[in-house]
PDB file of C-alpha atoms and ligand atoms in Angstrom:
ATOM      1  CA  MET V1318      -7.209  28.966  19.984  1.00 65.00           C
ATOM      2  CA  ASP V1319      -7.705  25.940  17.566  1.00 86.00           C
ATOM      3  CA  LYS V1320      -4.532  24.307  16.843  1.00 95.00           C
ATOM      4  CA  LYS V1321      -3.783  23.568  13.145  1.00 98.00           C
ATOM      5  CA  LEU V1322      -2.259  20.521  10.698  1.00 98.00           C
ATOM      6  CA  LEU V1323       0.495  21.492   8.570  1.00 98.00           C
ATOM      7  CA  GLY V1324      -0.117  18.595   5.597  1.00 98.00           C
ATOM      8  CA  ILE V1325       3.100  18.069   2.927  1.00 98.00           C
ATOM      9  CA  ASP V1326       2.741  16.463   0.002  1.00 97.00           C
ATOM     10  CA  LEU V1327       6.224  15.620  -1.724  1.00 97.00           C
ATOM     11  CA  GLY V1328       7.162  15.389  -5.257  1.00 94.00           C
ATOM     12  CA  GLY V1329       8.932  14.689  -8.270  1.00 91.00           C
ATOM     13  CA  THR V1330       8.135  18.109  -9.427  1.00 93.00           C
ATOM     14  CA  THR V1331       6.745  20.119  -6.323  1.00 95.00           C
ATOM     15  CA  VAL V1332       6.176  20.299  -3.125  1.00 97.00           C
ATOM     16  CA  LYS V1333       2.725  21.174  -1.660  1.00 97.00           C
ATOM     17  CA  PHE V1334       2.834  22.307   1.494  1.00 98.00           C
ATOM     18  CA  ALA V1335      -1.033  23.450   3.977  1.00 98.00           C
ATOM     19  CA  ILE V1336      -2.521  24.643   6.926  1.00 98.00           C
ATOM     20  CA  LEU V1337      -5.692  23.589   8.095  1.00 98.00           C
ATOM     21  CA  THR V1338      -7.581  23.021  11.040  1.00 97.00           C
ATOM     22  CA  GLU V1339      -8.095  19.968  13.049  1.00 96.00           C
ATOM     23  CA  SER V1340     -11.595  19.157  11.384  1.00 95.00           C
ATOM     24  CA  GLY V1341     -10.312  19.036   7.645  1.00 95.00           C
ATOM     25  CA  GLU V1342     -10.727  22.227   5.911  1.00 95.00           C
ATOM     26  CA  ILE V1343      -7.318  23.699   4.079  1.00 96.00           C
ATOM     27  CA  GLN V1344      -6.751  27.504   5.774  1.00 96.00           C
ATOM     28  CA  GLN V1345      -3.966  28.556   3.508  1.00 97.00           C
ATOM     29  CA  LYS V1346      -1.975  26.576   1.089  1.00 97.00           C
ATOM     30  CA  TRP V1347       1.497  27.348  -1.111  1.00 98.00           C
ATOM     31  CA  SER V1348       3.910  25.215  -3.199  1.00 98.00           C
ATOM     32  CA  ILE V1349       7.494  25.114  -3.343  1.00 98.00           C
ATOM     33  CA  GLU V1350       9.299  23.530  -6.838  1.00 97.00           C
ATOM     34  CA  THR V1351      11.152  20.531  -5.913  1.00 96.00           C
ATOM     35  CA  ASN V1352      15.405  21.161  -6.235  1.00 97.00           C
ATOM     36  CA  ILE V1353      16.437  17.100  -7.047  1.00 95.00           C
ATOM     37  CA  LEU V1354      19.844  18.646  -7.410  1.00 96.00           C
ATOM     38  CA  ASP V1355      22.649  16.996  -5.702  1.00 96.00           C
ATOM     39  CA  ASP V1356      20.970  14.198  -4.780  1.00 96.00           C
ATOM     40  CA  GLY V1357      17.872  15.564  -3.358  1.00 96.00           C
ATOM     41  CA  SER V1358      20.092  17.341  -0.507  1.00 97.00           C
ATOM     42  CA  HIS V1359      18.416  20.352  -0.922  1.00 97.00           C
ATOM     43  CA  ILE V1360      14.684  19.005  -0.708  1.00 98.00           C
ATOM     44  CA  VAL V1361      14.430  18.980   2.978  1.00 98.00           C
ATOM     45  CA  PRO V1362      16.553  22.055   4.199  1.00 98.00           C
ATOM     46  CA  ASP V1363      14.248  24.129   1.683  1.00 98.00           C
ATOM     47  CA  ILE V1364      10.800  22.305   2.617  1.00 98.00           C
ATOM     48  CA  ILE V1365      12.471  23.747   6.419  1.00 98.00           C
ATOM     49  CA  ASP V1366      12.959  26.640   4.947  1.00 98.00           C
ATOM     50  CA  SER V1367       9.851  27.485   3.518  1.00 98.00           C
ATOM     51  CA  ILE V1368       7.739  26.226   6.915  1.00 98.00           C
ATOM     52  CA  ASN V1369       9.652  28.686   9.020  1.00 98.00           C
ATOM     53  CA  HIS V1370       9.615  31.705   6.514  1.00 98.00           C
ATOM     54  CA  HIS V1371       4.913  30.962   6.276  1.00 98.00           C
ATOM     55  CA  LEU V1372       4.927  30.693   9.556  1.00 97.00           C
ATOM     56  CA  SER V1373       6.692  33.936  10.142  1.00 97.00           C
ATOM     57  CA  LEU V1374       4.418  35.502   7.044  1.00 97.00           C
ATOM     58  CA  TYR V1375       1.110  34.187   9.200  1.00 96.00           C
ATOM     59  CA  ASN V1376       2.315  35.719  12.534  1.00 96.00           C
ATOM     60  CA  MET V1377       1.980  31.982  13.640  1.00 96.00           C
ATOM     61  CA  THR V1378       4.644  29.682  15.635  1.00 97.00           C
ATOM     62  CA  PRO V1379       5.502  25.456  16.240  1.00 97.00           C
ATOM     63  CA  GLU V1380       3.057  25.811  19.509  1.00 97.00           C
ATOM     64  CA  GLN V1381       0.111  26.749  17.523  1.00 97.00           C
ATOM     65  CA  PHE V1382       0.513  22.831  15.231  1.00 98.00           C
ATOM     66  CA  ILE V1383      -0.006  19.817  16.460  1.00 98.00           C
ATOM     67  CA  GLY V1384       2.130  18.484  14.354  1.00 98.00           C
ATOM     68  CA  ILE V1385       3.260  18.153  10.703  1.00 98.00           C
ATOM     69  CA  GLY V1386       2.425  14.527   8.491  1.00 98.00           C
ATOM     70  CA  MET V1387       4.367  14.428   4.824  1.00 98.00           C
ATOM     71  CA  GLY V1388       3.880  12.145   2.603  1.00 97.00           C
ATOM     72  CA  THR V1389       6.650  10.803   0.119  1.00 97.00           C
ATOM     73  CA  PRO V1390       7.535   8.739  -2.948  1.00 93.00           C
ATOM     74  CA  GLY V1391       9.832   5.919  -1.754  1.00 91.00           C
ATOM     75  CA  SER V1392      10.131   3.528   0.903  1.00 92.00           C
ATOM     76  CA  VAL V1393       9.365   4.733   4.100  1.00 95.00           C
ATOM     77  CA  ASP V1394      10.405   3.937   7.180  1.00 95.00           C
ATOM     78  CA  ILE V1395       6.964   5.364   9.810  1.00 95.00           C
ATOM     79  CA  GLU V1396       8.921   5.153  13.146  1.00 95.00           C
ATOM     80  CA  ALA V1397      12.156   5.987  11.998  1.00 96.00           C
ATOM     81  CA  GLY V1398      10.352   8.619  10.374  1.00 97.00           C
ATOM     82  CA  THR V1399      13.108   7.815   7.260  1.00 97.00           C
ATOM     83  CA  VAL V1400      12.650   7.095   3.014  1.00 96.00           C
ATOM     84  CA  ILE V1401      15.278   5.596   0.644  1.00 93.00           C
ATOM     85  CA  GLY V1402      14.948   4.857  -2.489  1.00 90.00           C
ATOM     86  CA  ALA V1403      12.988   7.566  -3.786  1.00 92.00           C
ATOM     87  CA  TYR V1404      14.354   8.314  -7.069  1.00 89.00           C
ATOM     88  CA  ASN V1405      12.192  10.306  -8.775  1.00 90.00           C
ATOM     89  CA  LEU V1406      14.147  12.589  -6.230  1.00 95.00           C
ATOM     90  CA  ASN V1407      17.549  11.158  -6.429  1.00 95.00           C
ATOM     91  CA  TRP V1408      17.330  10.466  -3.045  1.00 96.00           C
ATOM     92  CA  THR V1409      19.624   7.080  -3.058  1.00 93.00           C
ATOM     93  CA  THR V1410      20.955   6.538   0.010  1.00 95.00           C
ATOM     94  CA  LEU V1411      18.493   7.102   3.514  1.00 96.00           C
ATOM     95  CA  GLN V1412      17.400  10.331   4.434  1.00 97.00           C
ATOM     96  CA  GLN V1413      16.606  11.485   8.275  1.00 97.00           C
ATOM     97  CA  VAL V1414      13.643  13.718   7.154  1.00 98.00           C
ATOM     98  CA  LYS V1415      11.642  13.114  10.654  1.00 98.00           C
ATOM     99  CA  LYS V1416      14.808  13.931  12.701  1.00 98.00           C
ATOM    100  CA  GLU V1417      15.889  17.305  10.532  1.00 98.00           C
ATOM    101  CA  ILE V1418      12.622  18.850   9.568  1.00 98.00           C
ATOM    102  CA  GLU V1419      11.812  18.171  14.094  1.00 98.00           C
ATOM    103  CA  ALA V1420      14.764  19.976  14.337  1.00 98.00           C
ATOM    104  CA  GLY V1421      14.236  22.557  12.179  1.00 98.00           C
ATOM    105  CA  THR V1422      11.123  23.979  12.706  1.00 98.00           C
ATOM    106  CA  LYS V1423      10.240  22.775  16.024  1.00 98.00           C
ATOM    107  CA  ILE V1424       6.529  20.379  15.197  1.00 98.00           C
ATOM    108  CA  LYS V1425       5.993  17.260  15.780  1.00 98.00           C
ATOM    109  CA  PHE V1426       6.609  14.961  12.399  1.00 98.00           C
ATOM    110  CA  THR V1427       4.653  12.288  10.794  1.00 98.00           C
ATOM    111  CA  ILE V1428       5.321  10.311   7.645  1.00 98.00           C
ATOM    112  CA  ASP V1429       4.648   7.717   4.800  1.00 97.00           C
ATOM    113  CA  ASN V1430       3.671   6.917   1.691  1.00 94.00           C
ATOM    114  CA  ASP V1431       1.878   9.290  -0.695  1.00 94.00           C
ATOM    115  CA  ALA V1432      -0.345   6.938  -1.977  1.00 94.00           C
ATOM    116  CA  ASN V1433      -1.220   5.476   1.633  1.00 96.00           C
ATOM    117  CA  VAL V1434      -1.926   8.738   2.447  1.00 96.00           C
ATOM    118  CA  ALA V1435      -4.068  10.108  -0.479  1.00 96.00           C
ATOM    119  CA  ALA V1436      -5.505   7.086   0.587  1.00 97.00           C
ATOM    120  CA  LEU V1437      -6.018   8.991   3.790  1.00 97.00           C
ATOM    121  CA  GLY V1438      -7.285  12.116   2.523  1.00 97.00           C
ATOM    122  CA  GLU V1439      -9.948  10.994   0.173  1.00 97.00           C
ATOM    123  CA  ARG V1440     -11.272   8.633   3.215  1.00 97.00           C
ATOM    124  CA  TRP V1441     -11.605  11.629   5.384  1.00 97.00           C
ATOM    125  CA  MET V1442     -12.350  14.297   3.602  1.00 97.00           C
ATOM    126  CA  GLY V1443     -12.778  12.750   0.010  1.00 97.00           C
ATOM    127  CA  ALA V1444     -15.264   9.649  -0.753  1.00 97.00           C
ATOM    128  CA  GLY V1445     -14.208   7.829   1.533  1.00 96.00           C
ATOM    129  CA  GLU V1446     -16.747  10.131   3.216  1.00 96.00           C
ATOM    130  CA  ASN V1447     -14.648   9.366   7.158  1.00 96.00           C
ATOM    131  CA  GLU V1448     -15.727   5.536   7.202  1.00 97.00           C
ATOM    132  CA  PRO V1449     -13.361   3.307   9.066  1.00 97.00           C
ATOM    133  CA  ASP V1450     -13.011   0.820   6.028  1.00 98.00           C
ATOM    134  CA  VAL V1451     -12.232   2.645   2.530  1.00 98.00           C
ATOM    135  CA  VAL V1452      -9.558   1.244  -0.573  1.00 98.00           C
ATOM    136  CA  PHE V1453      -7.974   3.574  -2.633  1.00 98.00           C
ATOM    137  CA  MET V1454      -6.109   3.092  -5.718  1.00 97.00           C
ATOM    138  CA  THR V1455      -4.609   5.330  -7.804  1.00 95.00           C
ATOM    139  CA  LEU V1456      -3.902   5.286 -11.854  1.00 96.00           C
ATOM    140  CA  GLY V1457      -1.085   7.404 -12.720  1.00 92.00           C
ATOM    141  CA  THR V1458       1.865   7.106 -14.636  1.00 89.00           C
ATOM    142  CA  GLY V1459       2.096   3.967 -11.978  1.00 92.00           C
ATOM    143  CA  VAL V1460      -0.524   1.858  -9.806  1.00 96.00           C
ATOM    144  CA  GLY V1461      -0.472   3.050  -5.969  1.00 94.00           C
ATOM    145  CA  GLY V1462      -2.981   2.110  -4.069  1.00 96.00           C
ATOM    146  CA  GLY V1463      -3.792   2.182   0.303  1.00 97.00           C
ATOM    147  CA  ILE V1464      -6.393   0.470   2.358  1.00 98.00           C
ATOM    148  CA  VAL V1465      -7.480   1.746   5.570  1.00 98.00           C
ATOM    149  CA  MET V1466      -9.283  -0.899   7.915  1.00 98.00           C
ATOM    150  CA  ASN V1467     -10.782   0.504  11.555  1.00 97.00           C
ATOM    151  CA  GLY V1468      -9.547   3.544  10.498  1.00 95.00           C
ATOM    152  CA  GLU V1469      -5.941   2.812  10.046  1.00 95.00           C
ATOM    153  CA  LEU V1470      -3.845   2.862   7.472  1.00 96.00           C
ATOM    154  CA  LEU V1471      -2.235  -0.619   6.708  1.00 97.00           C
ATOM    155  CA  HIS V1472       1.741  -1.229   6.409  1.00 95.00           C
ATOM    156  CA  GLY V1473       2.346  -5.069   6.706  1.00 94.00           C
ATOM    157  CA  VAL V1474       5.052  -7.115   7.679  1.00 93.00           C
ATOM    158  CA  ALA V1475       7.582  -5.119   4.845  1.00 89.00           C
ATOM    159  CA  GLY V1476       5.241  -1.829   4.929  1.00 89.00           C
ATOM    160  CA  CYS V1477       3.692  -3.199   1.808  1.00 91.00           C
ATOM    161  CA  ALA V1478       0.551  -3.821   2.481  1.00 94.00           C
ATOM    162  CA  GLY V1479      -1.995  -1.688  -0.380  1.00 95.00           C
ATOM    163  CA  GLU V1480       0.420  -2.334  -3.056  1.00 94.00           C
ATOM    164  CA  ILE V1481      -2.475  -2.204  -5.486  1.00 96.00           C
ATOM    165  CA  GLY V1482      -0.978  -2.085  -8.668  1.00 96.00           C
ATOM    166  CA  HIS V1483       1.078  -5.313  -8.176  1.00 96.00           C
ATOM    167  CA  VAL V1484      -1.850  -7.347  -7.448  1.00 97.00           C
ATOM    168  CA  THR V1485      -1.614 -10.054 -10.589  1.00 98.00           C
ATOM    169  CA  VAL V1486      -4.575  -9.682 -13.572  1.00 98.00           C
ATOM    170  CA  ASP V1487      -2.498 -11.767 -15.806  1.00 97.00           C
ATOM    171  CA  PRO V1488       0.089 -15.011 -15.334  1.00 97.00           C
ATOM    172  CA  ASN V1489       0.456 -14.209 -18.748  1.00 96.00           C
ATOM    173  CA  GLY V1490       0.823 -11.082 -19.266  1.00 97.00           C
ATOM    174  CA  PHE V1491       3.443  -8.205 -19.645  1.00 97.00           C
ATOM    175  CA  GLU V1492       6.268  -8.183 -17.543  1.00 97.00           C
ATOM    176  CA  CYS V1493       6.600  -5.908 -14.181  1.00 95.00           C
ATOM    177  CA  THR V1494       8.893  -3.339 -13.175  1.00 91.00           C
ATOM    178  CA  CYS V1495       8.766  -5.534 -10.187  1.00 91.00           C
ATOM    179  CA  GLY V1496      10.489  -8.382 -11.450  1.00 94.00           C
ATOM    180  CA  LYS V1497       7.199 -10.064 -12.396  1.00 96.00           C
ATOM    181  CA  ARG V1498       4.727 -10.578 -14.962  1.00 97.00           C
ATOM    182  CA  GLY V1499       0.449  -9.268 -15.255  1.00 97.00           C
ATOM    183  CA  CYS V1500       0.611  -6.784 -12.875  1.00 97.00           C
ATOM    184  CA  LEU V1501      -2.664  -4.157 -12.567  1.00 98.00           C
ATOM    185  CA  GLU V1502       0.529  -1.738 -13.287  1.00 97.00           C
ATOM    186  CA  THR V1503       1.259  -3.566 -16.077  1.00 98.00           C
ATOM    187  CA  VAL V1504      -2.661  -2.608 -17.869  1.00 98.00           C
ATOM    188  CA  ALA V1505      -4.010   0.458 -16.588  1.00 98.00           C
ATOM    189  CA  SER V1506      -1.481   2.548 -15.683  1.00 96.00           C
ATOM    190  CA  ALA V1507      -1.692   5.429 -18.095  1.00 96.00           C
ATOM    191  CA  THR V1508       1.230   3.720 -19.859  1.00 96.00           C
ATOM    192  CA  GLY V1509      -0.288   0.490 -19.544  1.00 97.00           C
ATOM    193  CA  VAL V1510      -3.454   1.052 -20.844  1.00 98.00           C
ATOM    194  CA  VAL V1511      -1.276   2.807 -23.846  1.00 97.00           C
ATOM    195  CA  ARG V1512       0.144  -1.035 -23.999  1.00 97.00           C
ATOM    196  CA  VAL V1513      -3.169  -2.898 -23.694  1.00 98.00           C
ATOM    197  CA  ALA V1514      -4.229  -0.706 -26.849  1.00 98.00           C
ATOM    198  CA  ARG V1515      -0.489  -1.336 -29.080  1.00 97.00           C
ATOM    199  CA  GLN V1516      -1.166  -4.845 -28.226  1.00 97.00           C
ATOM    200  CA  LEU V1517      -4.982  -5.797 -29.461  1.00 98.00           C
ATOM    201  CA  ALA V1518      -4.266  -2.878 -32.644  1.00 97.00           C
ATOM    202  CA  GLU V1519      -1.976  -5.902 -33.609  1.00 95.00           C
ATOM    203  CA  GLU V1520      -4.537  -8.408 -33.876  1.00 95.00           C
ATOM    204  CA  TYR V1521      -7.270  -6.036 -35.061  1.00 96.00           C
ATOM    205  CA  ALA V1522      -8.373  -5.856 -38.864  1.00 93.00           C
ATOM    206  CA  GLY V1523     -11.423  -3.358 -38.912  1.00 93.00           C
ATOM    207  CA  GLY V1524     -11.736   0.039 -39.315  1.00 93.00           C
ATOM    208  CA  SER V1525      -9.979   2.691 -36.231  1.00 97.00           C
ATOM    209  CA  ILE V1526      -9.373   6.136 -35.877  1.00 97.00           C
ATOM    210  CA  LEU V1527      -7.219   5.030 -32.816  1.00 98.00           C
ATOM    211  CA  LYS V1528      -6.324   2.014 -35.271  1.00 97.00           C
ATOM    212  CA  ALA V1529      -4.800   3.671 -37.699  1.00 97.00           C
ATOM    213  CA  ARG V1530      -3.725   6.425 -35.419  1.00 97.00           C
ATOM    214  CA  LEU V1531      -1.269   3.981 -34.160  1.00 96.00           C
ATOM    215  CA  ASP V1532       0.049   2.535 -37.318  1.00 95.00           C
ATOM    216  CA  ASN V1533       1.335   6.334 -38.435  1.00 95.00           C
ATOM    217  CA  GLY V1534       3.280   6.268 -35.498  1.00 94.00           C
ATOM    218  CA  GLU V1535       2.072   8.975 -33.759  1.00 95.00           C
ATOM    219  CA  ASP V1536       2.157   9.296 -29.612  1.00 94.00           C
ATOM    220  CA  ILE V1537      -0.867   8.055 -28.038  1.00 96.00           C
ATOM    221  CA  THR V1538      -2.172   9.100 -25.048  1.00 97.00           C
ATOM    222  CA  SER V1539      -4.213   7.241 -22.232  1.00 97.00           C
ATOM    223  CA  LYS V1540      -6.313  10.030 -22.944  1.00 97.00           C
ATOM    224  CA  ASP V1541      -6.728   9.773 -26.187  1.00 98.00           C
ATOM    225  CA  VAL V1542      -8.397   5.986 -26.086  1.00 98.00           C
ATOM    226  CA  PHE V1543     -10.786   7.447 -23.475  1.00 98.00           C
ATOM    227  CA  GLU V1544     -11.764  10.057 -25.541  1.00 98.00           C
ATOM    228  CA  LEU V1545     -12.261   8.173 -28.757  1.00 98.00           C
ATOM    229  CA  ALA V1546     -13.670   4.966 -27.059  1.00 98.00           C
ATOM    230  CA  GLU V1547     -16.344   7.475 -25.108  1.00 98.00           C
ATOM    231  CA  LYS V1548     -17.104  10.325 -27.826  1.00 97.00           C
ATOM    232  CA  GLU V1549     -15.622   8.602 -30.878  1.00 97.00           C
ATOM    233  CA  ASN V1550     -17.740   4.987 -30.210  1.00 98.00           C
ATOM    234  CA  ASP V1551     -14.059   3.877 -32.150  1.00 98.00           C
ATOM    235  CA  ASP V1552     -14.328   0.469 -32.194  1.00 97.00           C
ATOM    236  CA  LEU V1553     -10.555  -0.929 -31.019  1.00 98.00           C
ATOM    237  CA  ALA V1554     -10.740   2.076 -28.895  1.00 98.00           C
ATOM    238  CA  LEU V1555     -13.448   0.165 -26.936  1.00 98.00           C
ATOM    239  CA  MET V1556     -12.052  -3.067 -27.041  1.00 98.00           C
ATOM    240  CA  VAL V1557      -8.931  -1.197 -24.849  1.00 98.00           C
ATOM    241  CA  VAL V1558     -11.368   0.280 -22.600  1.00 98.00           C
ATOM    242  CA  ASP V1559     -13.558  -2.864 -21.786  1.00 98.00           C
ATOM    243  CA  LYS V1560      -9.988  -4.634 -21.315  1.00 98.00           C
ATOM    244  CA  VAL V1561      -8.651  -2.184 -19.190  1.00 98.00           C
ATOM    245  CA  THR V1562     -11.889  -2.002 -17.242  1.00 98.00           C
ATOM    246  CA  PHE V1563     -11.909  -5.696 -16.737  1.00 98.00           C
ATOM    247  CA  TYR V1564      -8.636  -5.949 -15.276  1.00 98.00           C
ATOM    248  CA  LEU V1565      -9.651  -3.068 -12.311  1.00 98.00           C
ATOM    249  CA  GLY V1566     -12.715  -4.679 -11.918  1.00 98.00           C
ATOM    250  CA  LEU V1567     -10.901  -8.347 -11.013  1.00 98.00           C
ATOM    251  CA  ALA V1568      -8.799  -6.264  -8.726  1.00 98.00           C
ATOM    252  CA  CYS V1569     -11.231  -4.793  -7.313  1.00 98.00           C
ATOM    253  CA  GLY V1570     -13.540  -7.403  -7.281  1.00 98.00           C
ATOM    254  CA  ASN V1571     -10.978  -9.439  -5.225  1.00 98.00           C
ATOM    255  CA  LEU V1572      -9.957  -6.528  -2.893  1.00 98.00           C
ATOM    256  CA  GLY V1573     -13.719  -6.058  -2.100  1.00 98.00           C
ATOM    257  CA  ASN V1574     -13.659  -9.776  -1.797  1.00 98.00           C
ATOM    258  CA  THR V1575     -10.668  -9.628   1.127  1.00 98.00           C
ATOM    259  CA  LEU V1576     -11.307  -6.331   2.901  1.00 98.00           C
ATOM    260  CA  ASN V1577     -15.102  -5.850   2.561  1.00 98.00           C
ATOM    261  CA  PRO V1578     -14.146  -1.984   2.277  1.00 98.00           C
ATOM    262  CA  SER V1579     -17.648   0.255   2.848  1.00 98.00           C
ATOM    263  CA  THR V1580     -15.880   1.951  -0.740  1.00 98.00           C
ATOM    264  CA  ILE V1581     -12.999   1.057  -3.423  1.00 98.00           C
ATOM    265  CA  VAL V1582     -11.520   4.956  -4.421  1.00 98.00           C
ATOM    266  CA  ILE V1583     -10.386   5.325  -8.112  1.00 98.00           C
ATOM    267  CA  GLY V1584      -7.942   8.531  -8.501  1.00 96.00           C
ATOM    268  CA  GLY V1585      -5.203   9.384 -10.167  1.00 94.00           C
ATOM    269  CA  GLY V1586      -4.938  10.881 -13.822  1.00 93.00           C
ATOM    270  CA  VAL V1587      -6.499   7.676 -15.661  1.00 95.00           C
ATOM    271  CA  SER V1588      -9.687   8.497 -13.492  1.00 95.00           C
ATOM    272  CA  ALA V1589      -9.892  11.731 -15.330  1.00 94.00           C
ATOM    273  CA  ALA V1590     -12.142   9.276 -18.064  1.00 96.00           C
ATOM    274  CA  GLY V1591     -15.049   9.406 -14.997  1.00 97.00           C
ATOM    275  CA  GLU V1592     -18.329   7.872 -14.996  1.00 98.00           C
ATOM    276  CA  PHE V1593     -17.467   6.043 -18.136  1.00 98.00           C
ATOM    277  CA  LEU V1594     -14.137   4.642 -16.953  1.00 98.00           C
ATOM    278  CA  ARG V1595     -16.275   3.941 -13.515  1.00 98.00           C
ATOM    279  CA  SER V1596     -19.359   2.666 -14.386  1.00 98.00           C
ATOM    280  CA  ARG V1597     -17.390  -0.317 -16.451  1.00 98.00           C
ATOM    281  CA  ILE V1598     -15.571  -0.877 -14.238  1.00 98.00           C
ATOM    282  CA  GLU V1599     -18.710  -1.764 -11.621  1.00 98.00           C
ATOM    283  CA  THR V1600     -19.320  -3.558 -13.440  1.00 98.00           C
ATOM    284  CA  TYR V1601     -16.709  -6.300 -13.602  1.00 98.00           C
ATOM    285  CA  PHE V1602     -16.617  -6.127  -9.465  1.00 98.00           C
ATOM    286  CA  LYS V1603     -20.576  -7.059  -9.607  1.00 98.00           C
ATOM    287  CA  GLU V1604     -19.142 -10.115 -11.496  1.00 98.00           C
ATOM    288  CA  PHE V1605     -15.848 -11.007  -9.517  1.00 98.00           C
ATOM    289  CA  THR V1606     -17.540 -10.771  -6.129  1.00 98.00           C
ATOM    290  CA  PHE V1607     -20.748 -12.048  -3.947  1.00 98.00           C
ATOM    291  CA  PRO V1608     -23.599 -10.855  -3.402  1.00 98.00           C
ATOM    292  CA  GLN V1609     -22.870  -9.664   0.035  1.00 98.00           C
ATOM    293  CA  VAL V1610     -19.785  -7.579  -1.051  1.00 98.00           C
ATOM    294  CA  ARG V1611     -21.367  -6.354  -3.869  1.00 98.00           C
ATOM    295  CA  GLU V1612     -24.567  -5.752  -1.772  1.00 98.00           C
ATOM    296  CA  SER V1613     -22.358  -3.605   0.573  1.00 98.00           C
ATOM    297  CA  THR V1614     -18.662  -2.172  -1.433  1.00 98.00           C
ATOM    298  CA  LYS V1615     -19.227   0.959  -3.926  1.00 98.00           C
ATOM    299  CA  ILE V1616     -16.699   1.613  -6.605  1.00 98.00           C
ATOM    300  CA  LYS V1617     -15.865   5.314  -6.305  1.00 98.00           C
ATOM    301  CA  LEU V1618     -14.766   8.260  -8.279  1.00 98.00           C
ATOM    302  CA  ALA V1619     -11.978  10.294  -6.644  1.00 97.00           C
ATOM    303  CA  GLU V1620     -13.258  13.830  -5.403  1.00 97.00           C
ATOM    304  CA  LEU V1621      -9.871  15.842  -4.021  1.00 95.00           C
ATOM    305  CA  GLY V1622      -8.008  15.420  -6.639  1.00 88.00           C
ATOM    306  CA  ASN V1623      -4.325  16.507  -6.462  1.00 87.00           C
ATOM    307  CA  GLU V1624      -5.298  18.061  -2.954  1.00 94.00           C
ATOM    308  CA  ALA V1625      -5.859  14.567  -1.124  1.00 95.00           C
ATOM    309  CA  GLY V1626      -2.227  14.737  -0.459  1.00 95.00           C
ATOM    310  CA  VAL V1627      -1.775  17.866   1.446  1.00 97.00           C
ATOM    311  CA  ILE V1628      -5.038  16.737   3.203  1.00 97.00           C
ATOM    312  CA  GLY V1629      -4.177  13.099   3.949  1.00 97.00           C
ATOM    313  CA  ALA V1630      -0.443  14.293   5.041  1.00 98.00           C
ATOM    314  CA  ALA V1631      -2.213  16.096   7.629  1.00 98.00           C
ATOM    315  CA  SER V1632      -4.645  13.441   8.532  1.00 96.00           C
ATOM    316  CA  LEU V1633      -1.269  11.899   9.494  1.00 95.00           C
ATOM    317  CA  ALA V1634      -0.185  14.126  12.321  1.00 94.00           C
ATOM    318  CA  LYS V1635      -3.291  13.939  14.121  1.00 89.00           C
TER     319      LYS V1635
HETATM  320 ZN1   ZN I 609       4.546  -5.608 -10.465  1.00 87.35          ZN
END
């Protein structure tokens, strides 16, 4: 019988699980709530219980699995299989995730950070088309990324390779949580888009629904900005989209010039803006790349949605 892979996507609100074939087809999937109480001490035991429960439910044994792969927030030591500093899980001290899960399930375990794992997923079964050189960028609450070169994730000397969110796109820009200025994350995350909108609104004097809503003190989201730009042709919203996609195109251009991947995949909540967003990033990407890169590196939208995590995690186990 063919051996299976088990992928886990650990997040601050849910833990998603999937059993996959070696060729990446999801056969079973389920999820549990993430219990972050008591310093996140329930998370790993809950994961072990859930795996063992589902294996017995499906009449499966640990021997039928090649391994378990997991994507997690926080700083990951991939060799030791430990995690620290995952604040949305309340994991502030070192967590022996690999050791505990291997002991509790009797299945080999591999772990990496969530953005890297999503990059593997999109590279394997999504927009990356299983090409060896793929860059993934996720535009969500923050901006994350993962870089696959020659079929392998890049980690760097301190595990920081692929931290695309902290690429500087405006040296005089907004302060970032990392301590420097003008990081891509400060302008292209969901909150970043709203920050750009507020900044441009201050100097804007024309007629705009977005401007009126901001002046009224309404809460707006990045989704509102993209919808007003695309559907209402709102002047200020279009200016915001132009500025955000300029920064994204600049970052993608420099990634393209440095790495020349077959594809730069754009995912995360902000990418729900779809082709309207992608085509504008591509226009600036072309402006900031030299001819050979411009012609060979493509800008694409992510295809796997929230399954990228479990699929990429499963591929870690291969
Ligand atoms: Zn930063």
